[in-house]
C-alpha positions as a Markdown table, in Angstrom:
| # | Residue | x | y | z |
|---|---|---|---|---|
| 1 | Unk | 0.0 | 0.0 | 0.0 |
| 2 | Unk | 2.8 | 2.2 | 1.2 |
| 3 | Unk | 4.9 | 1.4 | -1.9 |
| 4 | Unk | 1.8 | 2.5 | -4.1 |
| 5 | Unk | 1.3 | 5.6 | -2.7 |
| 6 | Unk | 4.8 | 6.4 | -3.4 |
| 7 | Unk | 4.9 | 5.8 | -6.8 |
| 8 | Unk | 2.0 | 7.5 | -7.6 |
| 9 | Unk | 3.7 | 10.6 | -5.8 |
| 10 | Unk | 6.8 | 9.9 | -7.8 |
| 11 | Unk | 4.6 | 10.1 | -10.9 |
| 12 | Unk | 2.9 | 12.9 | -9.9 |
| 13 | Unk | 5.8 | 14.7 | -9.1 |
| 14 | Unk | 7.2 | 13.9 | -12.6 |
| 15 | Unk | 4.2 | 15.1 | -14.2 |
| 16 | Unk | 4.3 | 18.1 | -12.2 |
| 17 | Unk | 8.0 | 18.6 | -13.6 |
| 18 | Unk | 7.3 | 17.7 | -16.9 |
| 19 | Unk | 4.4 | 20.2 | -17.4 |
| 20 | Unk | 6.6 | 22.4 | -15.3 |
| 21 | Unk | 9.3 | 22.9 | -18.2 |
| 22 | Unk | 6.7 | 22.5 | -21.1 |
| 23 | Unk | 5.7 | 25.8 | -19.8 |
| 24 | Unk | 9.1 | 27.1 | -19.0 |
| 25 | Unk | 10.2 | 26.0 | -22.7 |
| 26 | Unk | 6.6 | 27.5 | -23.6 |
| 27 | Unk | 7.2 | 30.8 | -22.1 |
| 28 | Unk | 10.7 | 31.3 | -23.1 |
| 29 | Unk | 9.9 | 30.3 | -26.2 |
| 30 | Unk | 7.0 | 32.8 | -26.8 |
| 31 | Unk | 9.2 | 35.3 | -25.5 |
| 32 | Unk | 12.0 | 34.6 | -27.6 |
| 33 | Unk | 9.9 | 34.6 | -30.6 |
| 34 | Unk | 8.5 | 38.4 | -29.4 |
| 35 | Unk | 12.1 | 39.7 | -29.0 |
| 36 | Unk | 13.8 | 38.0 | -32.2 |
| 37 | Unk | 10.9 | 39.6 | -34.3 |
| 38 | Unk | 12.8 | 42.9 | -34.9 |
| 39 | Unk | 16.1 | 40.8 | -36.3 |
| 40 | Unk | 14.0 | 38.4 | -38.1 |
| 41 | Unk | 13.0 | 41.3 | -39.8 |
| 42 | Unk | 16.0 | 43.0 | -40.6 |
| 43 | Unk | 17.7 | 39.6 | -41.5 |
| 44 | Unk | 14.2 | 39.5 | -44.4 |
| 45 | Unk | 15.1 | 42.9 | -45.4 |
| 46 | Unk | 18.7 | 42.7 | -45.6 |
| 47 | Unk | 19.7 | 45.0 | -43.6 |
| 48 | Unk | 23.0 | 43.2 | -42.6 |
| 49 | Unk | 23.3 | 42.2 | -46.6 |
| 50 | Unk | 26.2 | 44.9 | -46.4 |
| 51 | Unk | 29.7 | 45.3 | -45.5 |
| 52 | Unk | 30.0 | 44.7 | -41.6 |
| 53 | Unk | 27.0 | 43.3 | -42.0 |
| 54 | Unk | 27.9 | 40.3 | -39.7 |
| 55 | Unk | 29.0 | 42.5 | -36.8 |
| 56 | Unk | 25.4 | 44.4 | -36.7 |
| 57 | Unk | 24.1 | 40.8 | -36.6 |
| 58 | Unk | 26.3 | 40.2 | -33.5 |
| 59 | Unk | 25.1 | 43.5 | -31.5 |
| 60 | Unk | 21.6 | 42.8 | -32.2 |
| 61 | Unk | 21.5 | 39.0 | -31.5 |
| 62 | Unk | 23.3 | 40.1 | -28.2 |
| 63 | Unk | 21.1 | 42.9 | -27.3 |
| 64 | Unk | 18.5 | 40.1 | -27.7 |
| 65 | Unk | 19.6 | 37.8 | -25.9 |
| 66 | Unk | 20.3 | 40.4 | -23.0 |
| 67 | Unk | 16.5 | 41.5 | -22.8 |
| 68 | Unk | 15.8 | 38.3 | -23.2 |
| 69 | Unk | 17.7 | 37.4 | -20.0 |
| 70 | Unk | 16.1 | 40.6 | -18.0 |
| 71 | Unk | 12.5 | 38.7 | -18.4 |
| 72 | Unk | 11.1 | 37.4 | -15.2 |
| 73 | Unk | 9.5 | 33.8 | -14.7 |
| 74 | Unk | 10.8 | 31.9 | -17.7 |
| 75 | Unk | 11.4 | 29.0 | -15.0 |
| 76 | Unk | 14.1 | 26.5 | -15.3 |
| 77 | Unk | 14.4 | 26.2 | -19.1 |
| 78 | Unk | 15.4 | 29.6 | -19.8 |
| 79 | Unk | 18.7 | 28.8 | -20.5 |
| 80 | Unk | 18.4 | 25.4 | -22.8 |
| 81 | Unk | 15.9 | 27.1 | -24.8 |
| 82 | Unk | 18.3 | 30.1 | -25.3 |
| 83 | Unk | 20.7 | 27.8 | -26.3 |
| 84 | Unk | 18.6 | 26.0 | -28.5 |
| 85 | Unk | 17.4 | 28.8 | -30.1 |
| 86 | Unk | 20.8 | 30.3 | -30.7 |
| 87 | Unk | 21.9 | 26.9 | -32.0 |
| 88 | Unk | 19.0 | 27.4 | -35.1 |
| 89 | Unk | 20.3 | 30.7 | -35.8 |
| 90 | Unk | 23.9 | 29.7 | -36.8 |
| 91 | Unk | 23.1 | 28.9 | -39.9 |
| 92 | Unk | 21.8 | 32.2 | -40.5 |
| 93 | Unk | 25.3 | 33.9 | -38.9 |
| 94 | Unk | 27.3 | 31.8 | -40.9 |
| 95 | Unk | 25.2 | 32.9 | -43.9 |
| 96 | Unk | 25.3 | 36.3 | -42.9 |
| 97 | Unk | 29.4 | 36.2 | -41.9 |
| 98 | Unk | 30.2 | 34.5 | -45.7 |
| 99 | Unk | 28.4 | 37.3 | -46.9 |
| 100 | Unk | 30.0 | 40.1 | -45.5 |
| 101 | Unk | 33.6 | 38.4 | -46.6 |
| 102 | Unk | 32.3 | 38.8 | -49.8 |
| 103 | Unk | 31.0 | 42.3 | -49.8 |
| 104 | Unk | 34.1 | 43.4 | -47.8 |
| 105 | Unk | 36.5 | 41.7 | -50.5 |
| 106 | Unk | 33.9 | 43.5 | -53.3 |
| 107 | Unk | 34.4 | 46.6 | -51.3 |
| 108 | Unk | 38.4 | 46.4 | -50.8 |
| 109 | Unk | 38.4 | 46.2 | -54.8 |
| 110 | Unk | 36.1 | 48.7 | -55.4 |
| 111 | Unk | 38.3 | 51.2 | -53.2 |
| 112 | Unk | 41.6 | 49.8 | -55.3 |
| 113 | Unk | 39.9 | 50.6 | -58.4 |
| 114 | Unk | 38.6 | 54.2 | -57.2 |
| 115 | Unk | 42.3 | 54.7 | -55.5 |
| 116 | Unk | 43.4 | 53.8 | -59.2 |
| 117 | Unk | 41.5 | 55.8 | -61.4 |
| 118 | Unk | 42.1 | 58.9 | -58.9 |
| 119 | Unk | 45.7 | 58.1 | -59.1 |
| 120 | Unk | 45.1 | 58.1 | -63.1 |
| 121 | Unk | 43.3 | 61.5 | -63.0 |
| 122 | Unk | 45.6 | 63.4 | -60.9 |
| 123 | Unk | 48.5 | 62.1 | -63.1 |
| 124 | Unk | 46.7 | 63.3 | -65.9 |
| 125 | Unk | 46.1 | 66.8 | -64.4 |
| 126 | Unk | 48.9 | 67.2 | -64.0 |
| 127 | Unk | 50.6 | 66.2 | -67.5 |
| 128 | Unk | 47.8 | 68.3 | -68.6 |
| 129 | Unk | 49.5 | 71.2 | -66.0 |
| 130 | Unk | 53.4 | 70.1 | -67.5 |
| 131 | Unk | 51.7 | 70.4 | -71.4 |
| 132 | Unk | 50.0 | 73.9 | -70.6 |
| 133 | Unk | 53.0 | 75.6 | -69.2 |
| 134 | Unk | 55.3 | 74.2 | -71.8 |
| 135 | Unk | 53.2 | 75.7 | -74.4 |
| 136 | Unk | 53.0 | 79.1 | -72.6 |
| 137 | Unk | 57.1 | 78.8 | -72.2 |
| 138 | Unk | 57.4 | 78.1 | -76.1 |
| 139 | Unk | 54.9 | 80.9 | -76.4 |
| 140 | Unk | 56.7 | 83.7 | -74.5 |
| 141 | Unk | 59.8 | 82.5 | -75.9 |
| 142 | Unk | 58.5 | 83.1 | -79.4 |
| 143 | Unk | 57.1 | 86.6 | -78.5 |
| 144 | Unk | 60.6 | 87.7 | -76.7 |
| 145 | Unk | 62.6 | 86.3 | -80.0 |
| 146 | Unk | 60.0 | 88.3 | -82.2 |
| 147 | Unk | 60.7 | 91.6 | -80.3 |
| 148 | Unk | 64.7 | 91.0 | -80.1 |
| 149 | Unk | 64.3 | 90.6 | -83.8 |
| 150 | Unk | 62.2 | 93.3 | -84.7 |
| 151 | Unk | 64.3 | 95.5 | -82.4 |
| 152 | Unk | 67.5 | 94.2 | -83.9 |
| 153 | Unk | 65.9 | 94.5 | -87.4 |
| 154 | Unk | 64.7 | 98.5 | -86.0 |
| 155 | Unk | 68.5 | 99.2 | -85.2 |
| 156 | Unk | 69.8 | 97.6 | -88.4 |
| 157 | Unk | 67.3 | 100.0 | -90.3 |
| 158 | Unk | 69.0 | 102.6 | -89.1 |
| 159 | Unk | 72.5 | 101.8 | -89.7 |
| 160 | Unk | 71.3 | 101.2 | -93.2 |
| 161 | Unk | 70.1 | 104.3 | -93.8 |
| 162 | Unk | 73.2 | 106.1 | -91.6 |
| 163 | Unk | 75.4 | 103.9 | -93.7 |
| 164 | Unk | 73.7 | 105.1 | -96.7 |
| 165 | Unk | 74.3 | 108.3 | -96.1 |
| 166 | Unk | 77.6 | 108.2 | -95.7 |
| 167 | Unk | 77.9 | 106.3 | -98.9 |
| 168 | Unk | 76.1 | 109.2 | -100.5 |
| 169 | Unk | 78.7 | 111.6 | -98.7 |
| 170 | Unk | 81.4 | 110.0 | -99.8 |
| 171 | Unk | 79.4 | 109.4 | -103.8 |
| 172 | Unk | 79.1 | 113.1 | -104.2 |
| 173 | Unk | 82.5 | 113.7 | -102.9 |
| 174 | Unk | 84.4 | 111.4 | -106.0 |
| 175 | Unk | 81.8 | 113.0 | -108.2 |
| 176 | Unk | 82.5 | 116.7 | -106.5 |
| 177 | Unk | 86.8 | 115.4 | -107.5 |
| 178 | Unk | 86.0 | 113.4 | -110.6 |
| 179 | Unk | 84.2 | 117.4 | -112.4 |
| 180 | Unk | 87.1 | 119.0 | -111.2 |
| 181 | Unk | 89.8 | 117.0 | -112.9 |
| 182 | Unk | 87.8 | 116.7 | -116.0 |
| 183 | Unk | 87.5 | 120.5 | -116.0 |
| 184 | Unk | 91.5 | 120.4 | -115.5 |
| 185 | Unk | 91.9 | 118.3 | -117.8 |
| 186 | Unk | 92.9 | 115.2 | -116.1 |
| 187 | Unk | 90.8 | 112.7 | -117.6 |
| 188 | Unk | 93.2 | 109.6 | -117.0 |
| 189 | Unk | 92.6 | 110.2 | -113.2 |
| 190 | Unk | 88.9 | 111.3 | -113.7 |
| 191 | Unk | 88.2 | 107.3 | -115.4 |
| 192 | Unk | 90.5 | 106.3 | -112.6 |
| 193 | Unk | 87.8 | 107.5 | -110.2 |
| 194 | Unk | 84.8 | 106.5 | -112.4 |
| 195 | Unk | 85.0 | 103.0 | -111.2 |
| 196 | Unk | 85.3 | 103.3 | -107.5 |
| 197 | Unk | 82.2 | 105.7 | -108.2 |
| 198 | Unk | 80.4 | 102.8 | -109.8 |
| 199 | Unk | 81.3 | 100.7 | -106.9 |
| 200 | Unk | 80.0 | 102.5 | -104.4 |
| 201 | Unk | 76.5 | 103.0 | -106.3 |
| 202 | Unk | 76.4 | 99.4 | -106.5 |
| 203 | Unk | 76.9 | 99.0 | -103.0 |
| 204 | Unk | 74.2 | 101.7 | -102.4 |
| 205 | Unk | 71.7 | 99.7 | -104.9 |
| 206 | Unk | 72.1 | 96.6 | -102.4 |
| 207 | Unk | 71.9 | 98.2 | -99.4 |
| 208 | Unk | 68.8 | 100.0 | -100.3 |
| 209 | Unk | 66.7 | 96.7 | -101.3 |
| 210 | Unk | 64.7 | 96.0 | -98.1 |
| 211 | Unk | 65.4 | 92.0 | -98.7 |
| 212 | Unk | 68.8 | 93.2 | -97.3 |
| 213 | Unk | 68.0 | 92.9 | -93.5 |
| 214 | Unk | 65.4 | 90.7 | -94.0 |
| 215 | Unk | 68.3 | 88.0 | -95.7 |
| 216 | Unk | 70.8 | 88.7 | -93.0 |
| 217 | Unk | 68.6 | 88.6 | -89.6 |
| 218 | Unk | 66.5 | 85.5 | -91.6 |
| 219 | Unk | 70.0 | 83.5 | -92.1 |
| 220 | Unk | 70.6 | 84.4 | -88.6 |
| 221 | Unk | 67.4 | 82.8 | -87.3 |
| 222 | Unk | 67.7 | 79.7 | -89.3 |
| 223 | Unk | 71.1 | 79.3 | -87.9 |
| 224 | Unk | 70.0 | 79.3 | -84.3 |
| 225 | Unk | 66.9 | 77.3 | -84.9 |
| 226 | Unk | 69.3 | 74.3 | -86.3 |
| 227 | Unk | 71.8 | 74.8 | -83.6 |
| 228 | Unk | 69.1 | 75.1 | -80.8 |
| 229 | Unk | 66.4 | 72.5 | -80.9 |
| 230 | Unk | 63.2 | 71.3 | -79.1 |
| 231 | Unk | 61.0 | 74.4 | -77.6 |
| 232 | Unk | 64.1 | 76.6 | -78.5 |
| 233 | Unk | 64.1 | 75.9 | -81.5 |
| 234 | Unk | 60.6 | 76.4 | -82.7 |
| 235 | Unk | 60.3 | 79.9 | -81.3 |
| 236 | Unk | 63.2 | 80.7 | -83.5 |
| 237 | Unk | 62.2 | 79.0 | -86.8 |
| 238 | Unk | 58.3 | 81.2 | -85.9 |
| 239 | Unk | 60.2 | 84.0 | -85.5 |
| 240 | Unk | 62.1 | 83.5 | -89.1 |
| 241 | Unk | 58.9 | 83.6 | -90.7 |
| 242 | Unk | 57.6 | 86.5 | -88.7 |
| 243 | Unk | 61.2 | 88.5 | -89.5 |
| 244 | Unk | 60.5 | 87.6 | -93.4 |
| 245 | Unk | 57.1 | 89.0 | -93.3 |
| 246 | Unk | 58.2 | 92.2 | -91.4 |
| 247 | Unk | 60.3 | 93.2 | -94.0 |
């Protein structure tokens, strides 16, 4: 008698236990369900589909896990349903963790290929920057050779036409000596003079032509423009041309 009334306390206390943690693992699980609802969601909207995705995973599954910890009565399986609930989840972590490796590596590439093509540009600015102020050099240089030649061409006006008149000078003064021996008498010494006279008109027919200056500073250019190449150069050989249509 004494031996069936035991077992059938025994029993009952197992029954007791049993529904005991069918509604502990009820309860927790319930309220597992309630506070995984907000990361079920974000894992559906893929809002962790990103780089460091994985880690926003981690803080929110541990901020869960903390409330869930902070609920009162979830009786004696609060902790093996955590665990078992955790457990399900892994596969979604480990989904989550491959894909942020991915993204991350997609990322790291991405930022090469921008680092890259910045790199390109500013190398190309700044060729652009080395062309630009070549061209201005070869361009001053051509405007400072076209104004030492025109001055040079100015000046060597000038001693033409000085040089000129001393030719003249000196032209009237055989002529002045080459009448008065004639009207002496002296016409062996006036012939004499007759050819330095045509000399020097022949020299003044030459240095009148205005081809005269232009010839000698143009030979002059051409000279330096061979000798001097590269952005030296092609100032000079500009400035021949601008020399030849000056004069």
């Amino acid at each position: 008698m004494f031996a069936s009334q035991q077992g059938n306390l025994e029993q009952k206390k197992e029954e007791f236990c049993r529904r005991n943690e069918e509604a502990s693992s009820d309860r927790c699980l319930a309220v597992l369900m309630e506070l995984s609802e907000e990361l079920d969601d974000k894992i559906n909207e893929g809002s962790y589909s990103v780089p460091g995705g994985y880690q926003l995973f981690q803080d929110d599954r541990k901020d869960m896990v903390e409330k869930y910890r902070l609920v009162p009565g979830k009786g004696i399986k609060a902790e093996a349903v955590l665990q078992e609930f955790l457990k399900n989840k892994e596969s979604v972590g480990n989904s989550i963790l491959q894909m942020d490796k991915s993204l991350t590596e997609k990322e790291k590439e991405m930022e090469a290929q921008r680092a890259r093509a910045e790199a390109a540009e500013r190398e190309q600015k700044v060729l652009a920057q080395k062309q630009a102020e070549l061209e201005q050099l070869v361009e001053d240089q051509k405007r400072s050779y076209e104004e030492n030649l025109r001055q040079l061409g100015e000046k060597m006006e000038d001693d033409r036409e000085k040089l000129l008149e001393e030719q003249n000078r000196i032209l009237d003064q055989k002529l002045k000596e080459q009448a008065d021996l004639l009207r002496e008498g002296f016409q062996k010494q006036a012939n004499q003079l007759q050819e330095e006279i045509r000399q020097l008109r022949e020299q003044n027919e030459k240095i009148k032509k205005p081809s005269w200056i232009s010839t000698a500073l143009g030979t002059l250019v051409d000279v330096a423009s061979c000798v001097l190449p590269g952005i030296v150069g092609r100032p000079l050989a500009a400035a021949s041309n601008f020399i030849r249509r000056l004069f």
